[in-house]
CSV table of C-alpha atoms in Angstrom, one decimal:
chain,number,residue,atom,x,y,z
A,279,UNK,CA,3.4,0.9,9.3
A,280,UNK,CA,7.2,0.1,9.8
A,281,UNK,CA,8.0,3.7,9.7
A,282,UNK,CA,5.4,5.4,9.9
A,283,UNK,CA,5.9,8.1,7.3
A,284,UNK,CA,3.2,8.1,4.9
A,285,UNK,CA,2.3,10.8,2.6
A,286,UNK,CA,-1.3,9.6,2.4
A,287,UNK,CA,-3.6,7.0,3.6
A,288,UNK,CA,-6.1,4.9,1.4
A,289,UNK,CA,-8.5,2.8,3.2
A,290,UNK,CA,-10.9,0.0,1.3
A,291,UNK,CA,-13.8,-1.4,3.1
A,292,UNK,CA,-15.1,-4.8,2.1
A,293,UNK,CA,-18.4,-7.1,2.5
A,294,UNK,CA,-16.0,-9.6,4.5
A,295,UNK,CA,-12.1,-10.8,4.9
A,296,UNK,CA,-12.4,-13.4,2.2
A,297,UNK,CA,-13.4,-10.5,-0.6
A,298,UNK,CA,-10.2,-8.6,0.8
A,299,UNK,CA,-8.1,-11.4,0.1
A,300,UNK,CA,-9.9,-12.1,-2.9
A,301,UNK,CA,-9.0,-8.8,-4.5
A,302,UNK,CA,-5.6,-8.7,-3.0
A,303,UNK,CA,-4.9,-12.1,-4.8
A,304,UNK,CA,-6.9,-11.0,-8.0
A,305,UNK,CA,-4.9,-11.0,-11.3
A,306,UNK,CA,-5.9,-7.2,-11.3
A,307,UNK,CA,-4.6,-6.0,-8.1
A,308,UNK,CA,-1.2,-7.8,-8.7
A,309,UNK,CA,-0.3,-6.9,-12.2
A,310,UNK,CA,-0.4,-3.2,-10.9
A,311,UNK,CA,1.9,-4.4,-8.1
A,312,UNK,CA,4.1,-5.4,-10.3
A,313,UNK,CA,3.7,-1.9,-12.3
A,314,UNK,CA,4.4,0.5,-9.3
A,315,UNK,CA,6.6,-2.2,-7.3
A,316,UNK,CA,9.9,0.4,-7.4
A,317,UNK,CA,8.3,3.6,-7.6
A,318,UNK,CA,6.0,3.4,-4.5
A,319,UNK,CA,6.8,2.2,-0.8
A,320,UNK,CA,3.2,0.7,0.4
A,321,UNK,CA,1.9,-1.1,2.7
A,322,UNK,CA,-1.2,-3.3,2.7
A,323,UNK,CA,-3.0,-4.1,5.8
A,324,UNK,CA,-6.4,-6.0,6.4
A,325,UNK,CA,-8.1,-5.5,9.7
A,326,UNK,CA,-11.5,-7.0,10.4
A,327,UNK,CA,-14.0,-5.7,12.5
A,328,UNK,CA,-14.1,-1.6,11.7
């Protein structure tokens, strides 16, 4: 959210935090970061309790 211009939002709900992290630290999730790393600005927030 550091400046707050986003062109869209994406929000992920999960059984629990430790399956967020899980797939945040999955081999999956980061070899697409590494894909998209300088063509997209993102930022990735977990927030428990929703």
């Amino acid at each position: 959210m550091e400046n707050g211009n986003f062109e869209r939002t994406v929000l992920v709900e999960f059984p629990n935090m430790e399956i967020a992290k899980e797939v945040y630290q999955s081999k999956g999730y980061q070899a697409a970061l590494m894909i998209i790393e300088s063509s997209a600005d993102r930022d990735f927030v977990i927030v428990e309790g929703l």
